[in-house]
PDB file of C-alpha atoms in Angstrom:
ATOM      1  CA  UNK V1306     -13.200 -37.633 148.841  1.00  0.00           C
ATOM      2  CA  UNK V1307     -14.565 -40.752 149.994  1.00  0.00           C
ATOM      3  CA  UNK V1308     -15.152 -39.371 153.517  1.00  0.00           C
ATOM      4  CA  UNK V1309     -16.669 -36.390 151.888  1.00  0.00           C
ATOM      5  CA  UNK V1310     -20.454 -36.812 152.701  1.00  0.00           C
ATOM      6  CA  UNK V1311     -21.232 -34.365 149.505  1.00  0.00           C
ATOM      7  CA  UNK V1312     -19.443 -36.266 147.122  1.00  0.00           C
ATOM      8  CA  UNK V1313     -20.983 -38.849 144.629  1.00  0.00           C
ATOM      9  CA  UNK V1314     -20.141 -42.501 145.176  1.00  0.00           C
ATOM     10  CA  UNK V1315     -20.602 -43.069 141.440  1.00  0.00           C
ATOM     11  CA  UNK V1316     -18.369 -40.526 140.527  1.00  0.00           C
ATOM     12  CA  UNK V1317     -15.593 -42.228 142.551  1.00  0.00           C
ATOM     13  CA  UNK V1318     -16.478 -45.523 141.361  1.00  0.00           C
ATOM     14  CA  UNK V1319     -15.731 -44.435 137.733  1.00  0.00           C
ATOM     15  CA  UNK V1320     -12.199 -43.304 138.080  1.00  0.00           C
ATOM     16  CA  UNK V1321     -10.685 -41.884 134.892  1.00  0.00           C
ATOM     17  CA  UNK V1322      -7.584 -43.685 133.877  1.00  0.00           C
ATOM     18  CA  UNK V1323      -4.612 -41.790 133.967  1.00  0.00           C
ATOM     19  CA  UNK V1324      -2.418 -41.845 130.550  1.00  0.00           C
ATOM     20  CA  UNK V1325       1.201 -41.237 130.211  1.00  0.00           C
ATOM     21  CA  UNK V1326       3.507 -39.300 127.802  1.00  0.00           C
ATOM     22  CA  UNK V1327       3.887 -42.322 125.305  1.00  0.00           C
ATOM     23  CA  UNK V1328       0.167 -43.199 125.241  1.00  0.00           C
ATOM     24  CA  UNK V1329      -1.676 -41.678 121.996  1.00  0.00           C
ATOM     25  CA  UNK V1330      -4.501 -40.541 124.060  1.00  0.00           C
ATOM     26  CA  UNK V1331      -2.306 -38.484 126.596  1.00  0.00           C
ATOM     27  CA  UNK V1332      -3.081 -34.917 126.516  1.00  0.00           C
ATOM     28  CA  UNK V1333      -6.430 -35.482 124.810  1.00  0.00           C
ATOM     29  CA  UNK V1334      -9.844 -35.426 126.108  1.00  0.00           C
ATOM     30  CA  UNK V1335     -12.122 -38.610 126.125  1.00  0.00           C
ATOM     31  CA  UNK V1336     -13.632 -39.539 123.048  1.00  0.00           C
ATOM     32  CA  UNK V1337     -17.235 -38.494 122.547  1.00  0.00           C
ATOM     33  CA  UNK V1338     -16.999 -35.893 125.363  1.00  0.00           C
ATOM     34  CA  UNK V1339     -18.433 -32.546 125.461  1.00  0.00           C
ATOM     35  CA  UNK V1340     -14.545 -31.197 125.824  1.00  0.00           C
ATOM     36  CA  UNK V1341     -13.716 -33.267 122.518  1.00  0.00           C
ATOM     37  CA  UNK V1342     -16.586 -31.567 120.712  1.00  0.00           C
ATOM     38  CA  UNK V1343     -15.722 -28.171 122.240  1.00  0.00           C
ATOM     39  CA  UNK V1344     -11.989 -28.508 120.748  1.00  0.00           C
ATOM     40  CA  UNK V1345     -13.473 -29.864 117.231  1.00  0.00           C
ATOM     41  CA  UNK V1346     -15.826 -26.604 117.151  1.00  0.00           C
ATOM     42  CA  UNK V1347     -12.926 -24.226 118.203  1.00  0.00           C
ATOM     43  CA  UNK V1348     -10.655 -25.757 115.557  1.00  0.00           C
ATOM     44  CA  UNK V1349     -13.143 -25.361 112.964  1.00  0.00           C
ATOM     45  CA  UNK V1350     -13.992 -21.898 113.951  1.00  0.00           C
ATOM     46  CA  UNK V1351     -10.157 -20.707 113.701  1.00  0.00           C
ATOM     47  CA  UNK V1352     -10.093 -22.595 110.377  1.00  0.00           C
ATOM     48  CA  UNK V1353     -12.467 -20.260 109.132  1.00  0.00           C
ATOM     49  CA  UNK V1354     -10.907 -16.967 110.378  1.00  0.00           C
ATOM     50  CA  UNK V1355      -7.945 -17.992 108.828  1.00  0.00           C
ATOM     51  CA  UNK V1356      -9.728 -18.639 105.429  1.00  0.00           C
ATOM     52  CA  UNK V1357     -11.454 -15.233 105.859  1.00  0.00           C
ATOM     53  CA  UNK V1358      -7.784 -13.557 106.825  1.00  0.00           C
ATOM     54  CA  UNK V1359      -6.536 -15.162 103.415  1.00  0.00           C
ATOM     55  CA  UNK V1360      -9.627 -14.049 101.266  1.00  0.00           C
ATOM     56  CA  UNK V1361      -8.773 -10.145 102.967  1.00  0.00           C
ATOM     57  CA  UNK V1362      -5.068 -10.673 102.008  1.00  0.00           C
ATOM     58  CA  UNK V1363      -6.080 -11.613  98.340  1.00  0.00           C
ATOM     59  CA  UNK V1364      -8.755  -8.773  98.124  1.00  0.00           C
ATOM     60  CA  UNK V1365      -6.519  -5.930  99.517  1.00  0.00           C
ATOM     61  CA  UNK V1366      -3.049  -7.097  98.434  1.00  0.00           C
ATOM     62  CA  UNK V1367      -1.330  -6.525  95.040  1.00  0.00           C
ATOM     63  CA  UNK V1368       0.451  -9.383  92.887  1.00  0.00           C
ATOM     64  CA  UNK V1369       3.967  -9.113  92.719  1.00  0.00           C
ATOM     65  CA  UNK V1370       6.599 -10.148  90.505  1.00  0.00           C
ATOM     66  CA  UNK V1371       6.639 -13.651  91.808  1.00  0.00           C
ATOM     67  CA  UNK V1372       2.973 -13.684  91.758  1.00  0.00           C
ATOM     68  CA  UNK V1373       2.298 -14.126  94.924  1.00  0.00           C
ATOM     69  CA  UNK V1374      -0.156 -11.484  96.572  1.00  0.00           C
ATOM     70  CA  UNK V1375       1.446  -9.190  99.046  1.00  0.00           C
ATOM     71  CA  UNK V1376       0.256  -6.822 101.782  1.00  0.00           C
ATOM     72  CA  UNK V1377       1.444  -4.482 104.487  1.00  0.00           C
ATOM     73  CA  UNK V1378       0.934  -5.256 107.990  1.00  0.00           C
ATOM     74  CA  UNK V1379      -0.600  -1.681 108.607  1.00  0.00           C
ATOM     75  CA  UNK V1380      -3.008  -2.208 105.702  1.00  0.00           C
ATOM     76  CA  UNK V1381      -4.188  -5.570 106.711  1.00  0.00           C
ATOM     77  CA  UNK V1382      -4.876  -4.434 110.474  1.00  0.00           C
ATOM     78  CA  UNK V1383      -6.832  -1.426 109.531  1.00  0.00           C
ATOM     79  CA  UNK V1384      -8.691  -3.557 107.022  1.00  0.00           C
ATOM     80  CA  UNK V1385      -9.158  -7.061 109.300  1.00  0.00           C
ATOM     81  CA  UNK V1386      -9.517  -5.103 112.630  1.00  0.00           C
ATOM     82  CA  UNK V1387     -13.090  -4.341 112.078  1.00  0.00           C
ATOM     83  CA  UNK V1388     -13.867  -8.018 111.388  1.00  0.00           C
ATOM     84  CA  UNK V1389     -11.979  -9.488 114.313  1.00  0.00           C
ATOM     85  CA  UNK V1390      -9.593  -8.127 116.930  1.00  0.00           C
ATOM     86  CA  UNK V1391      -7.321 -11.404 116.893  1.00  0.00           C
ATOM     87  CA  UNK V1392      -5.674 -10.242 113.598  1.00  0.00           C
ATOM     88  CA  UNK V1393      -2.233 -11.372 114.949  1.00  0.00           C
ATOM     89  CA  UNK V1394      -3.125 -14.683 116.364  1.00  0.00           C
ATOM     90  CA  UNK V1395      -4.972 -15.536 113.087  1.00  0.00           C
ATOM     91  CA  UNK V1396      -1.926 -14.419 111.154  1.00  0.00           C
ATOM     92  CA  UNK V1397       0.592 -16.592 113.262  1.00  0.00           C
ATOM     93  CA  UNK V1398      -1.913 -19.623 112.598  1.00  0.00           C
ATOM     94  CA  UNK V1399      -1.866 -18.932 108.914  1.00  0.00           C
ATOM     95  CA  UNK V1400       1.960 -18.962 109.238  1.00  0.00           C
ATOM     96  CA  UNK V1401       1.872 -22.211 110.795  1.00  0.00           C
ATOM     97  CA  UNK V1402       0.147 -23.871 108.373  1.00  0.00           C
ATOM     98  CA  UNK V1403       2.116 -22.634 105.662  1.00  0.00           C
ATOM     99  CA  UNK V1404      -0.568 -20.127 103.953  1.00  0.00           C
ATOM    100  CA  UNK V1405       1.493 -16.815 104.558  1.00  0.00           C
ATOM    101  CA  UNK V1406       4.725 -15.803 105.003  1.00  0.00           C
ATOM    102  CA  UNK V1407       6.359 -12.607 107.122  1.00  0.00           C
ATOM    103  CA  UNK V1408       9.543 -11.886 108.966  1.00  0.00           C
ATOM    104  CA  UNK V1409      10.062 -11.855 112.573  1.00  0.00           C
ATOM    105  CA  UNK V1410       8.235 -13.692 115.241  1.00  0.00           C
ATOM    106  CA  UNK V1411       5.377 -11.131 116.103  1.00  0.00           C
ATOM    107  CA  UNK V1412       3.876  -8.417 114.356  1.00  0.00           C
ATOM    108  CA  UNK V1413       2.976  -4.933 116.628  1.00  0.00           C
ATOM    109  CA  UNK V1414       0.643  -2.515 115.427  1.00  0.00           C
ATOM    110  CA  UNK V1415       2.392   0.729 114.652  1.00  0.00           C
ATOM    111  CA  UNK V1416       6.182  -0.760 114.765  1.00  0.00           C
ATOM    112  CA  UNK V1417       5.599  -3.336 112.282  1.00  0.00           C
ATOM    113  CA  UNK V1418       3.270  -1.490 109.810  1.00  0.00           C
ATOM    114  CA  UNK V1419       5.544  -1.609 106.954  1.00  0.00           C
ATOM    115  CA  UNK V1420       6.064  -5.466 107.256  1.00  0.00           C
ATOM    116  CA  UNK V1421       5.141  -7.486 103.896  1.00  0.00           C
ATOM    117  CA  UNK V1422       2.696 -10.249 104.537  1.00  0.00           C
ATOM    118  CA  UNK V1423       3.045 -12.585 101.516  1.00  0.00           C
ATOM    119  CA  UNK V1424      -0.011 -15.123 100.718  1.00  0.00           C
ATOM    120  CA  UNK V1425       1.543 -18.509  99.490  1.00  0.00           C
TER     121      UNK V1425
END
């Protein structure tokens, strides 16, 4: 790049510092950068989708003997797919945060329609 006549010398002077695995900034965008802001915005958006999914489960599901609201995946899929086409991804994120429980690693439309999803 130093010999490239089209390269910007200012960009070469401001070389990024490479971090290593033990460094707390490893794998993270620089603070204050647009990349960091886009990541924060995406995280916020997904959080809102998880909240909306939990609301849909609460409004369409039935309260069981244990007091938890449950719904089948088929019923949830039919209800939520009109809102977003990322039902399974949002369900996985909600389970990761301990908001819902269901058996299995992944849910497939048709095959797993009878799987019970419980709001914790």
